[in-house]
Amino acid sequence: MKVAKFGGTSMASAEQLIKVANIVKADENRKIIVVSAPGKRFKEDTKTTDLLIALGESCLKGENTDDKLMAIVDRYKEIAENLNLSNEIIDEISTNLHELIQADQTNTDRFMDGLKASGEDNSAKLFAFFLNSTGVAASYVNPKDAGIVVTDDPGNAQTLPETYENLKKLKGRNEVIVVPGFFGFSPEGNLVTFSRGGSDITGSIIAAGVDAELYENFTDVDSVFVANPNIVDDPKEIKELTYKEMRELSYAGFSVFHDEALIPAFRAGIPVCIKNTNNPSAPGTFIVAERDFSKDPVAGIASDSGFCSIYVSKYLMNREIGFGRRLLQILEDEGISYEHMPSGIDDTSIILRENQLCDEKEQRVLDRIKTELNVDTISIRHNQAMIMVVGEGMTSYVGISAKATAAFARAGVNIEMINQGSSEVSMMFAVAESDAPKAVVALYNEFFTEAANQEELPLVLR
Ligand SMILES: Nc1ncnc2c1ncn2[C@@H]1O[C@H](COP(=O)(O)OP(=O)(O)O)[C@@H](O)[C@H]1O
Ligand SMILES: N[C@@H](CC(=O)OP(=O)(O)O)C(=O)O
């Protein structure tokens, strides 16, 4: 049995739904289908999830929401009409949205989660309805009935272990099952969404729960590329990646796959394949336990912006036992997570996502570090980007970081910080946000052009 997840780009229009239905029909092993909410039909379009968020925010402000609600119903209506489906399904979706905006707003996160989840929920109902209309026996299954149990952390749920046992009941059914992605239910029965892009997680946990032979993740590109195609023109395709590499790359900015979606499939030993709904015969990218690193020690280059770095220096920091713990304790008290913490003898930097700090919180954190840890200097640098060079094979070759830094130098990009992950799977470079695209292109040219492919690096002797 295969589990196939179709992303927002695959659910965006009637034309796309026809392609998805044909993909489902083309392989009878595609028994469980996980769908996202209708996504972007063209570059400047807005995802239904974002329309729902805007609707929810308007409701909370007490504004008139008629137009916003109508725009969402219209997205589904256009799809249904172009598929010649009866009004029944659109009436159901419209009623559902009207009910959701009337829901209890006391807990705003919960209210928002209900609306956000409706994007995938209604998409799944619509797709199951469409499949049935084409003669394919299909049923919509709600994540609650499927047994997807998650932590009660709105917008950031994590799967609870009992889910995997519960999901076994989806096996062996004599029809196609359509499950909405992106949300589950807490043990108390509250609907809770995963973080953005979380339908990938639903697909992975279901694949693990039913012990699928393959988890196929359908999107709008033929494969995962070695660099973001929005930054590098026509980048090289990746045939195989390890779970570890894909997780690192996703976390560092490859938005094509959610970084938390790999672990469930990996633990259950299920291969993952990223494929294109618009070109399903292309082989796609396989994510596997092991690959041959000899040709491509570097698997890919990712970049992400929106970071800041807090720099702290104090003479004899190296001798002060407990300094690091107390510094991190301040972040923990403030509910801030950090990404990297490179340090020297008398100084250390902490890199974090800057959306965690409003002006007031930033000032409080800096003041606390200054007074509670009695530091000599403290400063914060905003608008930083992290460039990540990732590859499990890097550990076996000499000179990869030299090549990377030479590429930065040639592109005239100043490296503000370097950090090599302890497993040597990744190398991180902090640069100014405005330099990030230039840096990615320079690294791409260094590692993935023809000349780079012919250059043999010496192996590490162990
Ligand atoms: N390294 C990469 N390889 C492939 N696609 C990437 C990469 N980095 C970013 N992307 C972007 O991810 C997009 C697919 O992800 P997403 O928009 O979430 O699709 P879906 O709606 O199908 O889930 C691609 O269209 C591409 O622009
Ligand atoms: N629709 C949700 C969940 C999701 O996974 O979407 P997509 O498959 O379009 O990335 C979001 O936009 O976050």
Short mmCIF file of N, CA and C in Angstrom, two decimals, residues 326-395:
data_model
loop_
_atom_site.label_atom_id
_atom_site.label_comp_id
_atom_site.label_asym_id
_atom_site.label_seq_id
_atom_site.Cartn_x
_atom_site.Cartn_y
_atom_site.Cartn_z
N ARG A 326 23.44 29.54 32.41
CA ARG A 326 22.64 30.69 32.88
C ARG A 326 22.16 31.55 31.70
N LEU A 327 23.01 31.62 30.68
CA LEU A 327 22.63 32.38 29.49
C LEU A 327 21.41 31.72 28.82
N LEU A 328 21.51 30.42 28.67
CA LEU A 328 20.41 29.71 28.01
C LEU A 328 19.16 29.68 28.89
N GLN A 329 19.39 29.74 30.22
CA GLN A 329 18.24 29.77 31.13
C GLN A 329 17.39 31.03 30.89
N ILE A 330 18.09 32.14 30.61
CA ILE A 330 17.35 33.39 30.35
C ILE A 330 16.47 33.20 29.11
N LEU A 331 17.05 32.57 28.07
CA LEU A 331 16.25 32.34 26.86
C LEU A 331 15.07 31.42 27.17
N GLU A 332 15.35 30.39 27.98
CA GLU A 332 14.27 29.45 28.31
C GLU A 332 13.15 30.16 29.08
N ASP A 333 13.56 30.99 30.05
CA ASP A 333 12.55 31.74 30.84
C ASP A 333 11.67 32.58 29.91
N GLU A 334 12.29 33.09 28.83
CA GLU A 334 11.56 33.99 27.94
C GLU A 334 10.85 33.23 26.81
N GLY A 335 10.95 31.90 26.85
CA GLY A 335 10.28 31.07 25.84
C GLY A 335 10.89 31.21 24.46
N ILE A 336 12.23 31.39 24.43
CA ILE A 336 12.90 31.60 23.13
C ILE A 336 13.74 30.36 22.80
N SER A 337 13.61 29.88 21.55
CA SER A 337 14.48 28.77 21.17
C SER A 337 15.62 29.34 20.32
N TYR A 338 16.76 28.69 20.38
CA TYR A 338 17.90 29.21 19.60
C TYR A 338 18.34 28.17 18.58
N GLU A 339 19.07 28.63 17.56
CA GLU A 339 19.47 27.75 16.47
C GLU A 339 20.92 27.29 16.58
N HIS A 340 21.81 28.25 16.87
CA HIS A 340 23.24 27.93 16.95
C HIS A 340 23.86 28.75 18.07
N MET A 341 24.99 28.24 18.59
CA MET A 341 25.66 29.01 19.64
C MET A 341 27.18 28.81 19.53
N PRO A 342 27.80 29.39 18.51
CA PRO A 342 29.25 29.27 18.41
C PRO A 342 29.92 30.12 19.49
N SER A 343 31.04 29.63 20.06
CA SER A 343 31.66 30.44 21.12
C SER A 343 33.18 30.46 21.02
N GLY A 344 33.79 31.48 21.62
CA GLY A 344 35.23 31.64 21.69
C GLY A 344 35.68 31.58 23.15
N ILE A 345 36.85 32.16 23.45
CA ILE A 345 37.35 32.08 24.84
C ILE A 345 36.52 33.00 25.73
N ASP A 346 36.40 34.23 25.27
CA ASP A 346 35.75 35.24 26.10
C ASP A 346 34.41 35.69 25.53
N ASP A 347 33.96 35.03 24.47
CA ASP A 347 32.70 35.51 23.88
C ASP A 347 31.88 34.38 23.28
N THR A 348 30.65 34.68 23.08
CA THR A 348 29.75 33.69 22.47
C THR A 348 28.64 34.43 21.71
N SER A 349 28.10 33.76 20.72
CA SER A 349 26.97 34.35 19.97
C SER A 349 25.82 33.36 19.98
N ILE A 350 24.64 33.88 20.02
CA ILE A 350 23.47 33.00 19.96
C ILE A 350 22.63 33.45 18.78
N ILE A 351 22.38 32.49 17.90
CA ILE A 351 21.59 32.83 16.71
C ILE A 351 20.18 32.31 16.90
N LEU A 352 19.22 33.18 16.66
CA LEU A 352 17.83 32.78 16.82
C LEU A 352 16.94 33.42 15.77
N ARG A 353 15.74 32.87 15.62
CA ARG A 353 14.79 33.45 14.67
C ARG A 353 14.23 34.73 15.27
N GLU A 354 14.35 35.84 14.50
CA GLU A 354 14.03 37.12 15.12
C GLU A 354 12.53 37.36 15.31
N ASN A 355 11.70 36.51 14.69
CA ASN A 355 10.26 36.72 14.91
C ASN A 355 9.84 36.33 16.34
N GLN A 356 10.79 35.80 17.11
CA GLN A 356 10.48 35.48 18.51
C GLN A 356 10.61 36.69 19.42
N LEU A 357 11.18 37.78 18.88
CA LEU A 357 11.45 38.96 19.71
C LEU A 357 10.66 40.16 19.24
N CYS A 358 9.78 40.68 20.08
CA CYS A 358 9.24 42.01 19.78
C CYS A 358 10.23 43.00 20.42
N ASP A 359 10.08 44.30 20.14
CA ASP A 359 11.05 45.28 20.65
C ASP A 359 11.21 45.18 22.16
N GLU A 360 10.07 45.04 22.83
CA GLU A 360 10.09 45.05 24.29
C GLU A 360 10.82 43.81 24.83
N LYS A 361 10.51 42.67 24.20
CA LYS A 361 11.13 41.41 24.66
C LYS A 361 12.64 41.44 24.40
N GLU A 362 13.00 41.99 23.24
CA GLU A 362 14.42 42.06 22.88
C GLU A 362 15.18 42.86 23.95
N GLN A 363 14.62 44.01 24.30
CA GLN A 363 15.28 44.87 25.29
C GLN A 363 15.40 44.15 26.64
N ARG A 364 14.31 43.43 27.01
CA ARG A 364 14.33 42.74 28.29
C ARG A 364 15.39 41.64 28.31
N VAL A 365 15.47 40.88 27.21
CA VAL A 365 16.46 39.79 27.14
C VAL A 365 17.87 40.37 27.23
N LEU A 366 18.13 41.44 26.47
CA LEU A 366 19.48 42.03 26.48
C LEU A 366 19.81 42.56 27.88
N ASP A 367 18.83 43.23 28.51
CA ASP A 367 19.06 43.78 29.86
C ASP A 367 19.34 42.66 30.86
N ARG A 368 18.56 41.58 30.73
CA ARG A 368 18.75 40.48 31.68
C ARG A 368 20.13 39.86 31.52
N ILE A 369 20.54 39.65 30.27
CA ILE A 369 21.87 39.04 30.05
C ILE A 369 22.94 39.96 30.63
N LYS A 370 22.78 41.26 30.38
CA LYS A 370 23.80 42.23 30.83
C LYS A 370 23.89 42.25 32.36
N THR A 371 22.77 42.32 33.01
CA THR A 371 22.82 42.49 34.48
C THR A 371 23.00 41.15 35.20
N GLU A 372 22.25 40.13 34.77
CA GLU A 372 22.33 38.87 35.52
C GLU A 372 23.65 38.14 35.30
N LEU A 373 24.26 38.33 34.12
CA LEU A 373 25.51 37.63 33.85
C LEU A 373 26.72 38.57 33.91
N ASN A 374 26.41 39.84 34.17
CA ASN A 374 27.48 40.82 34.36
C ASN A 374 28.49 40.82 33.21
N VAL A 375 27.99 40.90 31.98
CA VAL A 375 28.89 40.78 30.82
C VAL A 375 29.56 42.12 30.49
N ASP A 376 30.68 42.05 29.74
CA ASP A 376 31.38 43.29 29.38
C ASP A 376 30.68 44.00 28.23
N THR A 377 30.34 43.22 27.21
CA THR A 377 29.60 43.83 26.08
C THR A 377 28.50 42.90 25.61
N ILE A 378 27.47 43.53 25.11
CA ILE A 378 26.37 42.76 24.50
C ILE A 378 25.83 43.57 23.34
N SER A 379 25.58 42.89 22.22
CA SER A 379 24.98 43.60 21.08
C SER A 379 24.12 42.61 20.31
N ILE A 380 23.29 43.15 19.46
CA ILE A 380 22.42 42.28 18.65
C ILE A 380 22.51 42.72 17.19
N ARG A 381 22.61 41.74 16.31
CA ARG A 381 22.64 42.05 14.88
C ARG A 381 21.40 41.44 14.22
N HIS A 382 20.67 42.29 13.51
CA HIS A 382 19.42 41.83 12.88
C HIS A 382 19.64 41.47 11.41
N ASN A 383 18.55 41.00 10.79
CA ASN A 383 18.54 40.73 9.34
C ASN A 383 19.68 39.84 8.87
N GLN A 384 19.80 38.72 9.55
CA GLN A 384 20.83 37.77 9.17
C GLN A 384 20.21 36.62 8.40
N ALA A 385 20.99 36.05 7.50
CA ALA A 385 20.54 34.83 6.80
C ALA A 385 21.51 33.71 7.16
N MET A 386 21.00 32.52 7.18
CA MET A 386 21.85 31.35 7.42
C MET A 386 21.94 30.56 6.11
N ILE A 387 23.14 30.31 5.69
CA ILE A 387 23.34 29.49 4.49
C ILE A 387 23.86 28.15 4.99
N MET A 388 23.26 27.09 4.53
CA MET A 388 23.65 25.77 5.03
C MET A 388 24.13 24.90 3.88
N VAL A 389 25.36 24.41 4.00
CA VAL A 389 25.87 23.44 3.02
C VAL A 389 25.69 22.08 3.68
N VAL A 390 24.97 21.19 3.03
CA VAL A 390 24.57 19.93 3.67
C VAL A 390 25.02 18.73 2.84
N GLY A 391 25.53 17.71 3.51
CA GLY A 391 25.86 16.47 2.81
C GLY A 391 26.50 15.50 3.78
N GLU A 392 25.97 14.28 3.81
CA GLU A 392 26.55 13.29 4.73
C GLU A 392 27.95 12.88 4.28
N GLY A 393 28.24 13.08 2.97
CA GLY A 393 29.55 12.67 2.47
C GLY A 393 30.65 13.66 2.79
N MET A 394 30.32 14.82 3.29
CA MET A 394 31.33 15.87 3.51
C MET A 394 32.40 15.42 4.49
N THR A 395 31.99 14.59 5.44
CA THR A 395 32.91 14.13 6.47
C THR A 395 34.09 13.31 5.89
#
